[in-house]
Amino acid sequence: MNPVIDLLKSHRSIRKFTDQPVSKELLKELIRAGQGAATSSHVQAYSVIHVKNSENRQKVAELAGGQAYVSTCGAFLVFCADMKRPTDAAEHTGAQVVRGMTEQLLVATVDTALMAQNVAIAAESIGLGICYIGGIRNNPQQISDLFSLPDHVYPVFGMCLGYPADQPDVKPRLPVEAILKEDTYQDDRDQVAAFDETMHAYYQTRSSGHKDSTWSKNLTPLFSTKLRSHMRNFLVKRGFELK
Amino acid sequence: MNPVIDLLKSHRSIRKFTDQPVSKELLKELIRAGQGAATSSHVQAYSVIHVKNSENRQKVAELAGGQAYVSTCGAFLVFCADMKRPTDAAEHTGAQVVRGMTEQLLVATVDTALMAQNVAIAAESIGLGICYIGGIRNNPQQISDLFSLPDHVYPVFGMCLGYPADQPDVKPRLPVEAILKEDTYQDDRDQVAAFDETMHAYYQTRSSGHKDSTWSKNLTPLFSTKLRSHMRNFLVKRGFELK
């Protein structure tokens, strides 16, 4: 439709990078582009840790479940939902502030994601590849300790950035008719069934191996266990009390 | 730096639109671009309600706190975090599934935000204006009733789309040095103080009025009350049990 929309539709996670580093100046430009995203009531409830220290990169790679590219990519960022800065700012005006609301967790999480997605698009627009690392929530307390994150700040996800050494296929997505519903929530089991076939064919034809699976089957291990059941207590302990 | 980055940095919320409608075909193209965003473990945990019914548009405008443009913009979308589709899909494979985890709330909320931001960028790339509507969380239960949202689906935010009839200033953002921290979380009170001055000057020179405020002062009412204190119970009731 236009080059921007083509770019948005061509995203794939990159997990192999060349040795070329990503400069601090470029990172700042990407973050500035990130900051252009909408922010709820202008709170800008996010901070980003640029992990330069190579030992820490290695530790994060391990904590995130052995994702070596966290340590080898051109730059690694930890995106944090930050309710400390805006609530502290309000408090410094002399106000009595309320913290720990579930609504504040949502605001900060959404703000962080909108901003990060702008960073991802900006990076891809100049030929970088990126990969979100949700695995940092495997060990959010250790991640928080590693970067001295204060209360009211939590690590939402990481992001690997770098010059791609690989160009994997763009993974199929659910039919748009499953996602976009008119006026009322409609059942989408038929579209899911069609998508299971799409994914089955995709897995069969991939050059990297012939997996006999579907979208639904692939999701099963994800929802058969209490994945990251520590998140609730972790958030509460860090001042996101879910009030 | 390049036209995409220029676009990302030129976002402003649009609240005045021409009468030109946004076609269904265009909306589908925007949602497809949205689906290009990264999604945690491929869950695609989102659904979007396209609100065509004008009575419902009017109701949402009121429920969101009297935001008339919800009713008058070219198209209005409700972005929902949807954990029903992926958990149902896993269940239909015969698995015993776990629902209601706090982690699942985060995954679905982030997935929805990443996707929505792609929609916003796609829309702006073709000359549309957008405005996120967090105000739908003022009355999330009524919004859910209006669109028959099932359990494990919640409305995160709305989005107005349309052809802009106004081009407001791009609002300043915090200094990039406050956001991007190196290796460890650093205090950013100095940058916040500088930004308070930036915002004070911005409010003084705006054509739409001369407000005597700063960023910190502006945030004070937001954090002085238990804003949207219903969110916790609402989420729990809808199957996001924060386990």
CSV table of C-alpha atoms in Angstrom, one decimal:
chain,number,residue,atom,x,y,z
A,1,MET,CA,0.0,0.0,0.0
A,2,ASN,CA,2.9,2.3,0.8
A,3,PRO,CA,6.5,1.7,2.0
A,4,VAL,CA,5.7,2.2,5.7
A,5,ILE,CA,2.9,-0.4,5.6
A,6,ASP,CA,5.1,-2.7,3.7
A,7,LEU,CA,7.7,-2.3,6.4
A,8,LEU,CA,5.2,-3.0,9.2
A,9,LYS,CA,4.1,-6.2,7.5
A,10,SER,CA,7.6,-7.4,6.9
A,11,HIS,CA,8.6,-7.8,10.5
A,12,ARG,CA,10.3,-11.0,11.6
A,13,SER,CA,12.3,-11.6,14.8
A,14,ILE,CA,16.0,-11.5,14.1
A,15,ARG,CA,18.2,-13.8,16.3
A,16,LYS,CA,21.4,-13.8,14.2
A,17,PHE,CA,23.4,-10.6,13.9
A,18,THR,CA,26.6,-9.5,12.3
A,19,ASP,CA,29.4,-8.2,14.5
A,20,GLN,CA,28.6,-4.6,13.6
A,21,PRO,CA,27.8,-2.7,16.8
A,22,VAL,CA,24.9,-0.2,17.2
A,23,SER,CA,26.2,3.2,18.2
A,24,LYS,CA,25.0,5.1,21.2
A,25,GLU,CA,24.1,8.0,18.9
A,26,LEU,CA,21.9,5.7,16.8
A,27,LEU,CA,20.3,4.3,19.9
A,28,LYS,CA,19.4,7.8,21.2
A,29,GLU,CA,17.8,8.5,17.8
A,30,LEU,CA,15.7,5.3,18.0
A,31,ILE,CA,14.6,6.1,21.6
A,32,ARG,CA,13.6,9.6,20.5
A,33,ALA,CA,11.5,8.1,17.8
A,34,GLY,CA,10.1,5.8,20.5
A,35,GLN,CA,9.2,8.8,22.6
A,36,GLY,CA,7.1,10.0,19.7
A,37,ALA,CA,4.4,7.4,20.5
A,38,ALA,CA,1.2,8.4,22.2
A,39,THR,CA,1.5,8.4,26.0
A,40,SER,CA,-1.5,8.2,28.5
A,41,SER,CA,-2.0,11.7,29.9
A,42,HIS,CA,1.6,12.5,28.9
A,43,VAL,CA,3.0,10.4,31.8
A,44,GLN,CA,5.8,8.8,29.6
A,45,ALA,CA,5.9,5.9,32.1
A,46,TYR,CA,8.9,4.2,30.8
A,47,SER,CA,12.7,3.9,31.2
A,48,VAL,CA,15.1,1.9,29.0
A,49,ILE,CA,18.3,0.3,30.3
A,50,HIS,CA,21.0,0.1,27.6
A,51,VAL,CA,23.0,-2.9,28.8
A,52,LYS,CA,26.6,-2.3,27.8
A,53,ASN,CA,28.4,-4.3,30.4
A,54,SER,CA,29.2,-7.7,28.7
A,55,GLU,CA,29.0,-9.7,31.9
A,56,ASN,CA,25.6,-8.4,32.5
A,57,ARG,CA,24.6,-9.2,28.9
A,58,GLN,CA,25.8,-12.7,29.5
A,59,LYS,CA,23.8,-12.9,32.8
A,60,VAL,CA,20.6,-11.6,31.1
A,61,ALA,CA,21.1,-14.2,28.3
A,62,GLU,CA,21.1,-16.9,30.9
A,63,LEU,CA,18.3,-15.5,33.0
A,64,ALA,CA,16.1,-15.2,29.9
A,65,GLY,CA,16.3,-18.9,29.4
A,66,GLY,CA,19.6,-19.3,27.5
A,67,GLN,CA,19.0,-16.9,24.6
A,68,ALA,CA,22.6,-16.4,23.5
A,69,TYR,CA,21.8,-13.6,21.0
A,70,VAL,CA,21.0,-11.3,24.0
A,71,SER,CA,24.7,-11.4,24.6
A,72,THR,CA,25.8,-11.3,20.9
A,73,CYS,CA,23.5,-8.7,19.3
A,74,GLY,CA,24.6,-5.2,18.4
A,75,ALA,CA,22.8,-3.6,21.4
A,76,PHE,CA,20.5,-4.9,24.1
A,77,LEU,CA,17.8,-2.8,25.8
A,78,VAL,CA,15.6,-3.6,28.8
A,79,PHE,CA,12.3,-1.8,28.5
A,80,CYS,CA,10.9,-0.9,32.0
A,81,ALA,CA,7.4,0.3,32.9
A,82,ASP,CA,8.3,3.3,35.1
A,83,MET,CA,5.7,4.6,37.5
A,84,LYS,CA,8.4,6.0,39.8
A,85,ARG,CA,9.2,9.1,37.7
A,86,PRO,CA,5.7,10.4,37.2
A,87,THR,CA,4.5,9.7,40.8
A,88,ASP,CA,7.7,11.2,42.2
A,89,ALA,CA,7.2,14.3,40.0
A,90,ALA,CA,3.7,14.7,41.3
A,91,GLU,CA,4.9,14.1,44.9
A,92,HIS,CA,7.6,16.8,44.5
A,93,THR,CA,4.9,19.4,43.9
A,94,GLY,CA,3.7,18.7,47.4
A,95,ALA,CA,0.8,16.4,46.6
A,96,GLN,CA,-0.1,13.2,48.5
A,97,VAL,CA,0.2,10.6,45.8
A,98,VAL,CA,-1.5,7.2,45.3
A,99,ARG,CA,0.6,4.3,44.0
A,100,GLY,CA,0.1,0.6,43.4
A,101,MET,CA,-3.2,0.9,41.5
A,102,THR,CA,-3.9,-1.9,38.9
A,103,GLU,CA,-4.8,1.0,36.5
A,104,GLN,CA,-1.3,2.4,36.9
A,105,LEU,CA,0.2,-1.0,36.0
A,106,LEU,CA,-1.8,-1.0,32.8
A,107,VAL,CA,-1.0,2.6,31.9
A,108,ALA,CA,2.8,2.0,32.4
A,109,THR,CA,2.7,-1.3,30.6
A,110,VAL,CA,0.8,0.1,27.6
A,111,ASP,CA,3.0,3.3,27.5
A,112,THR,CA,6.1,1.1,27.5
A,113,ALA,CA,4.8,-1.2,24.7
A,114,LEU,CA,3.7,1.7,22.4
A,115,MET,CA,7.1,3.4,22.8
A,116,ALA,CA,9.0,0.1,22.3
A,117,GLN,CA,7.1,-0.6,19.1
A,118,ASN,CA,8.1,2.8,17.7
A,119,VAL,CA,11.7,1.9,18.5
A,120,ALA,CA,11.3,-1.4,16.7
A,121,ILE,CA,9.8,0.3,13.6
A,122,ALA,CA,12.5,3.0,13.6
A,123,ALA,CA,15.2,0.3,13.9
A,124,GLU,CA,13.8,-1.8,11.1
A,125,SER,CA,13.3,1.3,8.9
A,126,ILE,CA,17.1,1.8,8.8
A,127,GLY,CA,17.8,-1.9,8.2
A,128,LEU,CA,18.4,-3.2,11.7
A,129,GLY,CA,16.7,-6.4,13.0
A,130,ILE,CA,15.1,-6.7,16.4
A,131,CYS,CA,13.8,-9.4,18.7
A,132,TYR,CA,11.6,-8.8,21.8
A,133,ILE,CA,12.8,-10.8,24.8
A,134,GLY,CA,9.8,-11.6,27.0
A,135,GLY,CA,12.1,-14.2,28.7
A,136,ILE,CA,13.4,-11.5,31.1
A,137,ARG,CA,10.2,-12.1,33.0
A,138,ASN,CA,11.5,-15.6,33.8
A,139,ASN,CA,13.6,-13.9,36.5
A,140,PRO,CA,12.3,-10.4,36.9
A,141,GLN,CA,13.7,-10.0,40.4
A,142,GLN,CA,17.2,-10.9,39.4
A,143,ILE,CA,16.9,-8.6,36.3
A,144,SER,CA,15.8,-5.8,38.7
A,145,ASP,CA,18.7,-6.4,41.0
A,146,LEU,CA,21.2,-6.4,38.1
A,147,PHE,CA,20.1,-3.0,37.0
A,148,SER,CA,19.2,-1.5,40.4
A,149,LEU,CA,15.6,-0.9,39.3
A,150,PRO,CA,13.8,0.9,42.1
A,151,ASP,CA,10.3,0.2,43.4
A,152,HIS,CA,7.5,1.2,41.0
A,153,VAL,CA,9.7,0.2,38.0
A,154,TYR,CA,9.5,-3.3,36.4
A,155,PRO,CA,11.2,-4.9,33.4
A,156,VAL,CA,8.5,-5.6,30.8
A,157,PHE,CA,10.6,-7.1,28.0
A,158,GLY,CA,14.1,-6.8,26.5
A,159,MET,CA,15.0,-6.0,22.9
A,160,CYS,CA,17.9,-7.3,20.9
A,161,LEU,CA,19.0,-4.9,18.1
A,162,GLY,CA,21.6,-5.4,15.4
A,163,TYR,CA,22.4,-5.8,11.8
A,164,PRO,CA,20.7,-9.0,10.6
A,165,ALA,CA,22.9,-12.0,9.6
A,166,ASP,CA,19.7,-13.9,8.7
A,167,GLN,CA,16.4,-13.2,7.0
A,168,PRO,CA,13.8,-15.7,8.3
A,169,ASP,CA,10.4,-16.0,6.7
A,170,VAL,CA,7.6,-13.6,7.9
A,171,LYS,CA,5.4,-15.8,10.1
A,172,PRO,CA,1.8,-16.0,9.0
A,173,ARG,CA,-0.9,-14.2,11.1
A,174,LEU,CA,-4.5,-15.0,12.0
A,175,PRO,CA,-7.0,-14.0,9.2
A,176,VAL,CA,-7.8,-10.4,9.6
A,177,GLU,CA,-11.5,-11.4,9.9
A,178,ALA,CA,-10.7,-13.2,13.2
A,179,ILE,CA,-9.2,-10.0,14.7
A,180,LEU,CA,-11.5,-7.2,13.3
A,181,LYS,CA,-15.0,-7.8,14.5
A,182,GLU,CA,-18.0,-5.6,13.6
A,183,ASP,CA,-20.0,-4.0,16.4
A,184,THR,CA,-19.9,-7.1,18.6
A,185,TYR,CA,-17.5,-9.8,19.7
A,186,GLN,CA,-18.1,-12.7,17.3
A,187,ASP,CA,-16.9,-16.3,17.7
A,188,ASP,CA,-13.8,-17.0,15.5
A,189,ARG,CA,-13.4,-20.7,15.7
A,190,ASP,CA,-13.7,-21.2,12.0
A,191,GLN,CA,-10.9,-18.7,11.3
A,192,VAL,CA,-8.8,-20.4,14.0
A,193,ALA,CA,-9.4,-23.8,12.3
A,194,ALA,CA,-8.3,-22.2,8.9
A,195,PHE,CA,-5.3,-20.7,10.6
A,196,ASP,CA,-4.3,-24.1,12.1
A,197,GLU,CA,-4.2,-25.4,8.5
A,198,THR,CA,-2.1,-22.4,7.4
A,199,MET,CA,0.4,-22.9,10.2
A,200,HIS,CA,0.5,-26.7,9.6
A,201,ALA,CA,1.5,-26.0,5.9
A,202,TYR,CA,3.9,-23.3,7.0
A,203,TYR,CA,5.7,-25.7,9.4
A,204,GLN,CA,5.8,-28.4,6.8
A,205,THR,CA,7.5,-26.3,4.2
A,206,ARG,CA,10.0,-24.3,6.3
A,207,SER,CA,13.6,-24.9,5.2
A,208,SER,CA,14.6,-25.1,8.9
A,209,GLY,CA,12.7,-28.3,9.6
A,210,HIS,CA,9.4,-30.1,9.1
A,211,LYS,CA,7.4,-29.7,12.3
A,212,ASP,CA,4.0,-31.5,12.5
A,213,SER,CA,2.1,-28.9,14.4
A,214,THR,CA,-0.6,-26.2,14.2
A,215,TRP,CA,-1.2,-22.9,15.9
A,216,SER,CA,-3.5,-24.5,18.5
A,217,LYS,CA,-1.1,-27.4,19.2
A,218,ASN,CA,1.8,-25.0,19.5
A,219,LEU,CA,0.0,-23.0,22.2
A,220,THR,CA,-0.8,-26.0,24.3
A,221,PRO,CA,2.4,-26.2,26.4
A,222,LEU,CA,2.2,-22.5,27.0
A,223,PHE,CA,-1.2,-22.7,28.7
A,224,SER,CA,-0.8,-26.1,30.3
A,225,THR,CA,1.4,-24.9,33.1
A,226,LYS,CA,1.4,-21.9,35.4
A,227,LEU,CA,3.9,-20.0,33.3
A,228,ARG,CA,5.7,-17.3,35.3
A,229,SER,CA,3.5,-17.7,38.3
A,230,HIS,CA,5.9,-15.5,40.2
A,231,MET,CA,4.8,-12.4,38.3
A,232,ARG,CA,2.0,-11.5,40.7
A,233,ASN,CA,4.1,-11.6,43.9
A,234,PHE,CA,7.0,-9.9,42.1
A,235,LEU,CA,4.9,-7.0,41.0
A,236,VAL,CA,3.3,-6.6,44.4
A,237,LYS,CA,6.7,-6.7,46.1
A,238,ARG,CA,8.0,-4.0,43.7
A,239,GLY,CA,5.2,-1.6,44.5
A,240,PHE,CA,2.7,-2.5,41.8
A,241,GLU,CA,0.3,-3.7,44.4
A,242,LEU,CA,-2.6,-4.4,42.1
A,243,LYS,CA,-4.9,-2.3,44.3
B,1,MET,CA,17.0,10.6,9.7
B,2,ASN,CA,14.6,9.0,7.3
B,3,PRO,CA,10.9,9.5,6.4
B,4,VAL,CA,9.7,6.7,8.7
B,5,ILE,CA,11.6,8.1,11.8
B,6,ASP,CA,10.3,11.6,10.8
B,7,LEU,CA,6.8,10.1,10.8
B,8,LEU,CA,7.2,8.5,14.2
B,9,LYS,CA,8.4,11.7,15.7
B,10,SER,CA,5.6,13.8,14.2
B,11,HIS,CA,2.7,12.1,16.0
B,12,ARG,CA,0.1,14.2,17.7
B,13,SER,CA,-3.4,13.2,18.9
B,14,ILE,CA,-6.0,14.3,16.5
B,15,ARG,CA,-9.4,15.2,17.9
B,16,LYS,CA,-11.0,17.1,15.0
B,17,PHE,CA,-11.8,15.2,11.8
B,18,THR,CA,-13.3,15.9,8.5
B,19,ASP,CA,-16.5,14.2,7.5
B,20,GLN,CA,-14.7,11.8,5.2
B,21,PRO,CA,-15.3,8.2,6.4
B,22,VAL,CA,-12.7,5.5,6.7
B,23,SER,CA,-13.6,2.5,4.5
B,24,LYS,CA,-13.8,-1.0,5.8
B,25,GLU,CA,-11.2,-2.0,3.2
B,26,LEU,CA,-8.8,0.5,4.5
B,27,LEU,CA,-9.4,-0.5,8.1
B,28,LYS,CA,-8.7,-4.1,7.2
B,29,GLU,CA,-5.4,-3.1,5.6
B,30,LEU,CA,-4.5,-1.1,8.8
B,31,ILE,CA,-5.3,-4.1,11.0
B,32,ARG,CA,-3.2,-6.4,8.8
B,33,ALA,CA,-0.3,-3.9,9.2
B,34,GLY,CA,-1.1,-4.1,13.0
B,35,GLN,CA,-0.8,-7.9,12.9
B,36,GLY,CA,2.7,-7.6,11.6
B,37,ALA,CA,3.9,-6.5,15.0
B,38,ALA,CA,5.8,-9.0,17.2
B,39,THR,CA,3.5,-11.2,19.3
B,40,SER,CA,4.6,-13.1,22.4
B,41,SER,CA,5.0,-16.8,21.5
B,42,HIS,CA,2.8,-16.1,18.5
B,43,VAL,CA,-0.4,-15.9,20.7
B,44,GLN,CA,-1.8,-12.8,18.9
B,45,ALA,CA,-3.8,-12.1,22.0
B,46,TYR,CA,-6.0,-9.3,20.7
B,47,SER,CA,-9.3,-8.5,19.1
B,48,VAL,CA,-10.6,-5.2,17.7
B,49,ILE,CA,-14.2,-4.1,17.6
B,50,HIS,CA,-15.0,-1.8,14.8
B,51,VAL,CA,-17.9,0.3,16.2
B,52,LYS,CA,-20.2,1.1,13.3
B,53,ASN,CA,-23.5,1.4,15.1
B,54,SER,CA,-23.9,5.2,15.7
B,55,GLU,CA,-25.9,4.8,18.9
B,56,ASN,CA,-23.1,2.7,20.4
B,57,ARG,CA,-20.5,5.3,19.2
B,58,GLN,CA,-22.5,7.9,21.1
B,59,LYS,CA,-22.7,5.7,24.2
B,60,VAL,CA,-18.9,5.1,24.1
B,61,ALA,CA,-18.3,8.8,23.7
B,62,GLU,CA,-20.3,9.4,26.9
B,63,LEU,CA,-18.8,6.5,28.9
B,64,ALA,CA,-15.3,7.6,28.0
B,65,GLY,CA,-16.0,10.9,29.8
B,66,GLY,CA,-17.7,13.0,27.1
B,67,GLN,CA,-15.2,12.7,24.3
B,68,ALA,CA,-17.5,13.8,21.3
B,69,TYR,CA,-14.9,12.9,18.7
B,70,VAL,CA,-15.3,9.2,19.5
B,71,SER,CA,-18.7,9.6,17.9
B,72,THR,CA,-17.7,12.0,15.1
B,73,CYS,CA,-14.4,10.5,13.8
B,74,GLY,CA,-14.1,8.5,10.6
B,75,ALA,CA,-13.9,5.2,12.4
B,76,PHE,CA,-13.7,4.1,16.0
B,77,LEU,CA,-12.0,0.9,17.2
B,78,VAL,CA,-12.0,-0.8,20.6
B,79,PHE,CA,-8.7,-2.7,21.1
B,80,CYS,CA,-9.2,-5.7,23.4
B,81,ALA,CA,-6.7,-7.9,25.1
B,82,ASP,CA,-8.0,-11.4,24.1
B,83,MET,CA,-6.8,-14.4,26.1
B,84,LYS,CA,-10.0,-16.3,25.2
B,85,ARG,CA,-8.9,-17.2,21.6
B,86,PRO,CA,-5.5,-18.7,22.4
B,87,THR,CA,-6.6,-20.5,25.6
B,88,ASP,CA,-9.7,-21.8,23.9
B,89,ALA,CA,-7.5,-23.0,21.0
B,90,ALA,CA,-5.2,-24.8,23.4
B,91,GLU,CA,-8.2,-26.3,25.2
B,92,HIS,CA,-9.7,-27.6,22.0
B,93,THR,CA,-6.6,-29.7,21.4
B,94,GLY,CA,-7.7,-31.6,24.6
B,95,ALA,CA,-5.3,-29.8,27.0
B,96,GLN,CA,-6.2,-28.8,30.5
B,97,VAL,CA,-5.5,-25.0,30.4
B,98,VAL,CA,-4.6,-22.5,33.0
B,99,ARG,CA,-6.2,-19.1,32.9
B,100,GLY,CA,-6.2,-16.0,35.0
B,101,MET,CA,-2.4,-15.6,35.5
B,102,THR,CA,-1.0,-12.1,36.0
B,103,GLU,CA,1.6,-13.0,33.4
B,104,GLN,CA,-1.2,-13.7,30.9
B,105,LEU,CA,-2.7,-10.2,31.6
B,106,LEU,CA,0.7,-8.7,30.8
B,107,VAL,CA,1.2,-10.8,27.6
B,108,ALA,CA,-2.2,-9.9,26.2
B,109,THR,CA,-1.9,-6.2,27.2
B,110,VAL,CA,1.5,-5.9,25.6
B,111,ASP,CA,0.5,-7.8,22.5
B,112,THR,CA,-2.5,-5.5,22.1
B,113,ALA,CA,-0.4,-2.4,22.5
B,114,LEU,CA,2.3,-3.4,20.0
B,115,MET,CA,-0.4,-4.2,17.4
B,116,ALA,CA,-2.3,-1.0,18.0
B,117,GLN,CA,0.8,1.1,17.7
B,118,ASN,CA,1.4,-0.5,14.3
B,119,VAL,CA,-2.2,0.4,13.3
B,120,ALA,CA,-1.5,4.0,14.4
B,121,ILE,CA,1.7,4.2,12.4
B,122,ALA,CA,0.1,2.7,9.3
B,123,ALA,CA,-2.9,5.1,9.6
B,124,GLU,CA,-0.6,8.1,10.0
B,125,SER,CA,1.6,7.0,7.1
B,126,ILE,CA,-1.4,7.4,4.7
B,127,GLY,CA,-2.4,10.8,6.2
B,128,LEU,CA,-5.0,9.8,8.8
B,129,GLY,CA,-5.0,11.1,12.3
B,130,ILE,CA,-5.5,9.0,15.4
B,131,CYS,CA,-6.3,9.4,19.1
B,132,TYR,CA,-6.0,6.7,21.7
B,133,ILE,CA,-8.9,6.7,24.1
B,134,GLY,CA,-7.9,5.3,27.5
B,135,GLY,CA,-11.2,6.8,28.8
B,136,ILE,CA,-13.0,3.5,27.8
B,137,ARG,CA,-11.5,2.2,31.1
B,138,ASN,CA,-13.7,4.6,33.0
B,139,ASN,CA,-16.5,2.2,32.5
B,140,PRO,CA,-15.0,-1.1,31.3
B,141,GLN,CA,-17.9,-3.2,32.3
B,142,GLN,CA,-20.4,-1.1,30.4
B,143,ILE,CA,-18.1,-1.1,27.4
B,144,SER,CA,-17.8,-4.9,27.7
B,145,ASP,CA,-21.6,-5.3,27.8
B,146,LEU,CA,-22.1,-3.0,24.8
B,147,PHE,CA,-19.9,-5.2,22.6
B,148,SER,CA,-20.7,-8.6,24.3
B,149,LEU,CA,-17.1,-9.1,25.2
B,150,PRO,CA,-16.7,-12.6,26.7
B,151,ASP,CA,-14.6,-13.5,29.8
B,152,HIS,CA,-10.8,-13.4,29.2
B,153,VAL,CA,-11.2,-10.4,26.9
B,154,TYR,CA,-11.0,-6.9,28.2
B,155,PRO,CA,-11.1,-3.4,26.5
B,156,VAL,CA,-7.6,-1.8,26.8
B,157,PHE,CA,-8.2,1.4,24.9
B,158,GLY,CA,-10.1,2.8,22.0
B,159,MET,CA,-8.8,4.5,18.9
B,160,CYS,CA,-10.3,7.3,16.8
B,161,LEU,CA,-9.2,7.4,13.2
B,162,GLY,CA,-10.1,9.9,10.5
B,163,TYR,CA,-8.9,12.6,8.2
B,164,PRO,CA,-7.5,15.4,10.3
B,165,ALA,CA,-9.3,18.8,10.4
B,166,ASP,CA,-6.7,20.2,12.7
B,167,GLN,CA,-2.9,19.9,13.0
B,168,PRO,CA,-2.0,20.6,16.7
B,169,ASP,CA,1.6,21.1,17.8
B,170,VAL,CA,3.8,18.0,18.5
B,171,LYS,CA,4.0,17.9,22.3
B,172,PRO,CA,7.5,17.9,23.8
B,173,ARG,CA,8.9,14.8,25.4
B,174,LEU,CA,11.2,14.2,28.3
B,175,PRO,CA,14.9,14.5,27.4
B,176,VAL,CA,16.2,11.3,25.9
B,177,GLU,CA,18.8,11.2,28.7
B,178,ALA,CA,16.0,10.7,31.2
B,179,ILE,CA,14.7,7.7,29.4
B,180,LEU,CA,17.8,5.9,28.1
B,181,LYS,CA,20.0,4.8,31.1
B,182,GLU,CA,23.3,3.1,30.8
B,183,ASP,CA,23.8,-0.2,32.6
B,184,THR,CA,22.0,0.8,35.7
B,185,TYR,CA,18.9,2.8,36.7
B,186,GLN,CA,19.9,6.4,37.4
B,187,ASP,CA,18.1,9.2,39.1
B,188,ASP,CA,16.6,11.6,36.6
B,189,ARG,CA,15.4,14.5,38.7
B,190,ASP,CA,17.5,17.0,36.9
B,191,GLN,CA,16.1,16.1,33.6
B,192,VAL,CA,12.6,16.2,35.0
B,193,ALA,CA,13.3,19.7,36.3
B,194,ALA,CA,14.5,20.8,32.9
B,195,PHE,CA,11.5,19.2,31.3
B,196,ASP,CA,9.2,21.1,33.7
B,197,GLU,CA,10.7,24.3,32.3
B,198,THR,CA,10.2,23.1,28.7
B,199,MET,CA,6.6,22.3,29.4
B,200,HIS,CA,6.0,25.6,31.2
B,201,ALA,CA,7.4,27.5,28.1
B,202,TYR,CA,5.3,25.2,25.8
B,203,TYR,CA,2.1,26.0,27.7
B,204,GLN,CA,2.8,29.7,27.7
B,205,THR,CA,3.3,29.9,24.0
B,206,ARG,CA,0.5,27.7,22.7
B,207,SER,CA,-2.0,29.4,20.5
B,208,SER,CA,-4.8,27.7,22.3
B,209,GLY,CA,-4.3,29.4,25.6
B,210,HIS,CA,-1.7,30.3,28.2
B,211,LYS,CA,-1.7,27.7,31.0
B,212,ASP,CA,0.6,28.3,33.9
B,213,SER,CA,1.7,24.7,34.5
B,214,THR,CA,4.6,22.2,34.3
B,215,TRP,CA,4.8,18.5,33.6
B,216,SER,CA,4.9,17.7,37.3
B,217,LYS,CA,2.0,20.0,38.2
B,218,ASN,CA,0.0,18.5,35.4
B,219,LEU,CA,0.4,15.0,36.7
B,220,THR,CA,-0.6,15.9,40.2
B,221,PRO,CA,-4.4,15.5,39.9
B,222,LEU,CA,-3.8,12.2,38.1
B,223,PHE,CA,-2.0,10.6,41.1
B,224,SER,CA,-3.8,12.4,43.9
B,225,THR,CA,-6.9,10.2,43.5
B,226,LYS,CA,-7.5,6.5,43.1
B,227,LEU,CA,-8.1,6.8,39.4
B,228,ARG,CA,-10.1,3.9,37.9
B,229,SER,CA,-9.9,2.0,41.2
B,230,HIS,CA,-12.5,-0.4,39.7
B,231,MET,CA,-10.0,-1.9,37.3
B,232,ARG,CA,-8.8,-4.6,39.7
B,233,ASN,CA,-12.2,-6.0,40.4
B,234,PHE,CA,-13.3,-5.6,36.9
B,235,LEU,CA,-10.4,-7.7,35.6
B,236,VAL,CA,-10.9,-10.3,38.2
B,237,LYS,CA,-14.6,-10.6,37.4
B,238,ARG,CA,-13.8,-11.0,33.7
B,239,GLY,CA,-11.4,-13.9,34.2
B,240,PHE,CA,-8.1,-12.0,34.5
B,241,GLU,CA,-7.8,-13.2,38.1
B,242,LEU,CA,-4.3,-11.8,38.7
B,243,LYS,CA,-3.1,-15.2,40.0
